[in-house]
C-alpha cells in the first residue's frame, strides 16, 4: 500500500463501461459525498496511476486512496463499498483470502471490455457529479 496526499479518491478506467457504472453506483449511494473520482485518462489520474505503478495505457485495477493509503483490486472495491451507507455488510468479504478475491477481480478486469464494452472517450459525468471529479 502506498501513501498519497489526497484522500477518498477513486481512480478508474474512464473508457470502461463497467468502471464508469461503478463510479455512478458509488456516487449515487455516497450521500455524504465523501468520495471523489478521477479517470486514469485524465492528467491527475495518470499521475496517480504512475505513482502507484499502474500502467495508464493498460490498467489492470482500479484504486482508492482512503485514510491516506492506496488500495487496489478487491481491497479497493471492498474498501469503497464498506464505506457506503447500507453496505457495511460487505466488510465480511475481507474474510475471503485475498488471493482468491483478487483472482476473481482480475478475471473480470481482464475481460471487462469484451463483456461490458468500451466507450470511445471517457464518460462525462452529469453536473452534480462533475464537482467530485478530479482532472
PDB file of C-alpha atoms in Angstrom:
ATOM      1  CA  UNK A   1       0.000   0.000   0.000  1.00  0.00           C
ATOM      2  CA  UNK A   2       1.257   3.471  -0.881  1.00  0.00           C
ATOM      3  CA  UNK A   3       0.721   6.976   0.501  1.00  0.00           C
ATOM      4  CA  UNK A   4      -0.976   9.799  -1.437  1.00  0.00           C
ATOM      5  CA  UNK A   5      -1.784  13.331  -0.238  1.00  0.00           C
ATOM      6  CA  UNK A   6      -5.436  13.429  -1.434  1.00  0.00           C
ATOM      7  CA  UNK A   7      -7.902  11.217   0.400  1.00  0.00           C
ATOM      8  CA  UNK A   8     -11.027   9.319  -0.678  1.00  0.00           C
ATOM      9  CA  UNK A   9     -10.131   9.436  -4.369  1.00  0.00           C
ATOM     10  CA  UNK A  10     -11.244   6.615  -6.655  1.00  0.00           C
ATOM     11  CA  UNK A  11      -9.074   6.001  -9.722  1.00  0.00           C
ATOM     12  CA  UNK A  12     -10.950   4.252 -12.536  1.00  0.00           C
ATOM     13  CA  UNK A  13     -10.736   3.456 -16.247  1.00  0.00           C
ATOM     14  CA  UNK A  14     -12.838   6.200 -17.850  1.00  0.00           C
ATOM     15  CA  UNK A  15     -13.423   4.372 -21.141  1.00  0.00           C
ATOM     16  CA  UNK A  16     -14.562   1.153 -19.458  1.00  0.00           C
ATOM     17  CA  UNK A  17     -18.362   0.874 -19.357  1.00  0.00           C
ATOM     18  CA  UNK A  18     -18.270  -1.347 -16.241  1.00  0.00           C
ATOM     19  CA  UNK A  19     -15.858   1.001 -14.432  1.00  0.00           C
ATOM     20  CA  UNK A  20     -17.941   4.065 -15.271  1.00  0.00           C
ATOM     21  CA  UNK A  21     -21.064   2.325 -13.981  1.00  0.00           C
ATOM     22  CA  UNK A  22     -19.137   1.509 -10.780  1.00  0.00           C
ATOM     23  CA  UNK A  23     -18.397   5.226 -10.338  1.00  0.00           C
ATOM     24  CA  UNK A  24     -22.068   6.141 -10.865  1.00  0.00           C
ATOM     25  CA  UNK A  25     -23.086   3.385  -8.419  1.00  0.00           C
ATOM     26  CA  UNK A  26     -20.770   4.805  -5.756  1.00  0.00           C
ATOM     27  CA  UNK A  27     -21.700   8.447  -6.423  1.00  0.00           C
ATOM     28  CA  UNK A  28     -25.414   7.675  -6.113  1.00  0.00           C
ATOM     29  CA  UNK A  29     -25.005   5.901  -2.766  1.00  0.00           C
ATOM     30  CA  UNK A  30     -22.337   8.182  -1.302  1.00  0.00           C
ATOM     31  CA  UNK A  31     -24.817  10.597   0.278  1.00  0.00           C
ATOM     32  CA  UNK A  32     -22.051  12.222   2.358  1.00  0.00           C
ATOM     33  CA  UNK A  33     -20.217  12.970  -0.917  1.00  0.00           C
ATOM     34  CA  UNK A  34     -17.048  11.595   0.649  1.00  0.00           C
ATOM     35  CA  UNK A  35     -15.513  10.060  -2.477  1.00  0.00           C
ATOM     36  CA  UNK A  36     -14.099  11.934  -5.447  1.00  0.00           C
ATOM     37  CA  UNK A  37     -13.278  10.375  -8.791  1.00  0.00           C
ATOM     38  CA  UNK A  38     -10.535  10.574 -11.380  1.00  0.00           C
ATOM     39  CA  UNK A  39     -10.321   8.767 -14.687  1.00  0.00           C
ATOM     40  CA  UNK A  40      -6.954   7.198 -15.367  1.00  0.00           C
ATOM     41  CA  UNK A  41      -7.031   9.013 -18.720  1.00  0.00           C
ATOM     42  CA  UNK A  42      -7.027  12.467 -17.038  1.00  0.00           C
ATOM     43  CA  UNK A  43      -3.763  14.246 -16.204  1.00  0.00           C
ATOM     44  CA  UNK A  44      -4.367  13.811 -12.470  1.00  0.00           C
ATOM     45  CA  UNK A  45      -5.441  10.183 -12.901  1.00  0.00           C
ATOM     46  CA  UNK A  46      -2.378   9.367 -14.996  1.00  0.00           C
ATOM     47  CA  UNK A  47      -0.092  10.879 -12.331  1.00  0.00           C
ATOM     48  CA  UNK A  48      -1.881   8.926  -9.616  1.00  0.00           C
ATOM     49  CA  UNK A  49      -1.671   5.677 -11.602  1.00  0.00           C
ATOM     50  CA  UNK A  50       2.025   6.110 -12.326  1.00  0.00           C
ATOM     51  CA  UNK A  51       2.735   6.873  -8.667  1.00  0.00           C
ATOM     52  CA  UNK A  52       1.153   3.522  -7.788  1.00  0.00           C
ATOM     53  CA  UNK A  53       2.776   1.524 -10.587  1.00  0.00           C
ATOM     54  CA  UNK A  54      -0.398   1.144 -12.659  1.00  0.00           C
ATOM     55  CA  UNK A  55       0.113   1.376 -16.428  1.00  0.00           C
ATOM     56  CA  UNK A  56      -2.266   4.170 -17.535  1.00  0.00           C
ATOM     57  CA  UNK A  57      -2.383   2.688 -21.043  1.00  0.00           C
ATOM     58  CA  UNK A  58      -3.314  -0.796 -19.811  1.00  0.00           C
ATOM     59  CA  UNK A  59      -4.825  -0.541 -16.328  1.00  0.00           C
ATOM     60  CA  UNK A  60      -5.476  -3.846 -14.605  1.00  0.00           C
ATOM     61  CA  UNK A  61      -7.036  -2.401 -11.459  1.00  0.00           C
ATOM     62  CA  UNK A  62      -8.946   0.478 -10.047  1.00  0.00           C
ATOM     63  CA  UNK A  63      -7.602   2.050  -6.883  1.00  0.00           C
ATOM     64  CA  UNK A  64      -8.891   4.062  -3.966  1.00  0.00           C
ATOM     65  CA  UNK A  65      -6.972   6.284  -1.608  1.00  0.00           C
ATOM     66  CA  UNK A  66      -8.679   6.003   1.770  1.00  0.00           C
ATOM     67  CA  UNK A  67      -7.211   7.075   5.090  1.00  0.00           C
ATOM     68  CA  UNK A  68      -4.104   8.183   3.195  1.00  0.00           C
ATOM     69  CA  UNK A  69      -3.449   4.626   1.956  1.00  0.00           C
ATOM     70  CA  UNK A  70      -3.922   3.313  -1.582  1.00  0.00           C
ATOM     71  CA  UNK A  71      -5.869   0.082  -2.012  1.00  0.00           C
ATOM     72  CA  UNK A  72      -6.019  -1.959  -5.198  1.00  0.00           C
ATOM     73  CA  UNK A  73      -8.163  -4.667  -6.823  1.00  0.00           C
ATOM     74  CA  UNK A  74     -10.624  -6.356  -4.445  1.00  0.00           C
ATOM     75  CA  UNK A  75      -9.321  -4.369  -1.463  1.00  0.00           C
ATOM     76  CA  UNK A  76     -10.208  -1.141  -3.304  1.00  0.00           C
ATOM     77  CA  UNK A  77     -13.717  -2.295  -4.195  1.00  0.00           C
ATOM     78  CA  UNK A  78     -14.464  -3.597  -0.690  1.00  0.00           C
ATOM     79  CA  UNK A  79     -12.990  -0.512   0.984  1.00  0.00           C
ATOM     80  CA  UNK A  80     -15.320   1.714  -1.032  1.00  0.00           C
ATOM     81  CA  UNK A  81     -18.393  -0.500  -0.677  1.00  0.00           C
ATOM     82  CA  UNK A  82     -17.981  -0.914   3.073  1.00  0.00           C
ATOM     83  CA  UNK A  83     -17.812   2.888   3.498  1.00  0.00           C
ATOM     84  CA  UNK A  84     -21.208   3.409   1.827  1.00  0.00           C
ATOM     85  CA  UNK A  85     -24.382   3.612   3.915  1.00  0.00           C
ATOM     86  CA  UNK A  86     -26.160   0.263   3.970  1.00  0.00           C
ATOM     87  CA  UNK A  87     -23.172  -1.580   2.521  1.00  0.00           C
ATOM     88  CA  UNK A  88     -21.068  -2.161   5.665  1.00  0.00           C
ATOM     89  CA  UNK A  89     -22.003  -5.844   5.463  1.00  0.00           C
ATOM     90  CA  UNK A  90     -19.538  -6.173   2.565  1.00  0.00           C
ATOM     91  CA  UNK A  91     -16.698  -5.998   5.118  1.00  0.00           C
ATOM     92  CA  UNK A  92     -17.386  -9.696   5.642  1.00  0.00           C
ATOM     93  CA  UNK A  93     -15.770 -10.374   2.246  1.00  0.00           C
ATOM     94  CA  UNK A  94     -12.415  -9.320   3.694  1.00  0.00           C
ATOM     95  CA  UNK A  95     -12.517 -12.738   5.404  1.00  0.00           C
ATOM     96  CA  UNK A  96     -12.181 -14.382   1.976  1.00  0.00           C
ATOM     97  CA  UNK A  97      -8.469 -14.912   1.284  1.00  0.00           C
ATOM     98  CA  UNK A  98      -7.044 -12.005  -0.714  1.00  0.00           C
ATOM     99  CA  UNK A  99      -5.518 -14.231  -3.443  1.00  0.00           C
ATOM    100  CA  UNK A 100      -8.974 -15.704  -4.139  1.00  0.00           C
ATOM    101  CA  UNK A 101     -10.702 -12.285  -4.103  1.00  0.00           C
ATOM    102  CA  UNK A 102      -8.040 -10.790  -6.372  1.00  0.00           C
ATOM    103  CA  UNK A 103      -8.207 -13.743  -8.779  1.00  0.00           C
ATOM    104  CA  UNK A 104     -11.933 -13.108  -9.293  1.00  0.00           C
ATOM    105  CA  UNK A 105     -11.299  -9.358  -9.581  1.00  0.00           C
ATOM    106  CA  UNK A 106      -8.529  -9.903 -12.147  1.00  0.00           C
ATOM    107  CA  UNK A 107     -10.698 -12.237 -14.222  1.00  0.00           C
ATOM    108  CA  UNK A 108     -13.401  -9.559 -14.513  1.00  0.00           C
ATOM    109  CA  UNK A 109     -10.831  -6.776 -15.085  1.00  0.00           C
ATOM    110  CA  UNK A 110      -9.083  -8.711 -17.831  1.00  0.00           C
ATOM    111  CA  UNK A 111     -12.355  -9.286 -19.706  1.00  0.00           C
ATOM    112  CA  UNK A 112     -14.204  -6.047 -18.864  1.00  0.00           C
ATOM    113  CA  UNK A 113     -14.097  -4.533 -22.367  1.00  0.00           C
ATOM    114  CA  UNK A 114     -15.209  -7.754 -24.014  1.00  0.00           C
ATOM    115  CA  UNK A 115     -18.050  -8.354 -21.551  1.00  0.00           C
ATOM    116  CA  UNK A 116     -19.270  -4.817 -20.830  1.00  0.00           C
ATOM    117  CA  UNK A 117     -17.929  -2.723 -23.699  1.00  0.00           C
ATOM    118  CA  UNK A 118     -15.752   0.319 -24.082  1.00  0.00           C
ATOM    119  CA  UNK A 119     -16.503   3.997 -24.699  1.00  0.00           C
ATOM    120  CA  UNK A 120     -14.693   5.877 -27.469  1.00  0.00           C
ATOM    121  CA  UNK A 121     -13.949   8.633 -24.933  1.00  0.00           C
ATOM    122  CA  UNK A 122     -14.100   8.968 -21.149  1.00  0.00           C
ATOM    123  CA  UNK A 123     -17.659   9.075 -19.920  1.00  0.00           C
ATOM    124  CA  UNK A 124     -18.801  12.589 -18.994  1.00  0.00           C
ATOM    125  CA  UNK A 125     -20.457  12.829 -15.577  1.00  0.00           C
ATOM    126  CA  UNK A 126     -23.567  14.929 -15.029  1.00  0.00           C
ATOM    127  CA  UNK A 127     -23.276  18.412 -13.498  1.00  0.00           C
ATOM    128  CA  UNK A 128     -23.875  17.208  -9.933  1.00  0.00           C
ATOM    129  CA  UNK A 129     -21.108  14.644 -10.113  1.00  0.00           C
ATOM    130  CA  UNK A 130     -18.751  16.925 -12.043  1.00  0.00           C
ATOM    131  CA  UNK A 131     -17.855  18.772  -8.829  1.00  0.00           C
ATOM    132  CA  UNK A 132     -16.482  15.485  -7.464  1.00  0.00           C
ATOM    133  CA  UNK A 133     -14.263  14.730 -10.458  1.00  0.00           C
ATOM    134  CA  UNK A 134     -10.547  15.466 -10.201  1.00  0.00           C
ATOM    135  CA  UNK A 135      -8.803  16.076 -13.510  1.00  0.00           C
TER     136      UNK A 135
END
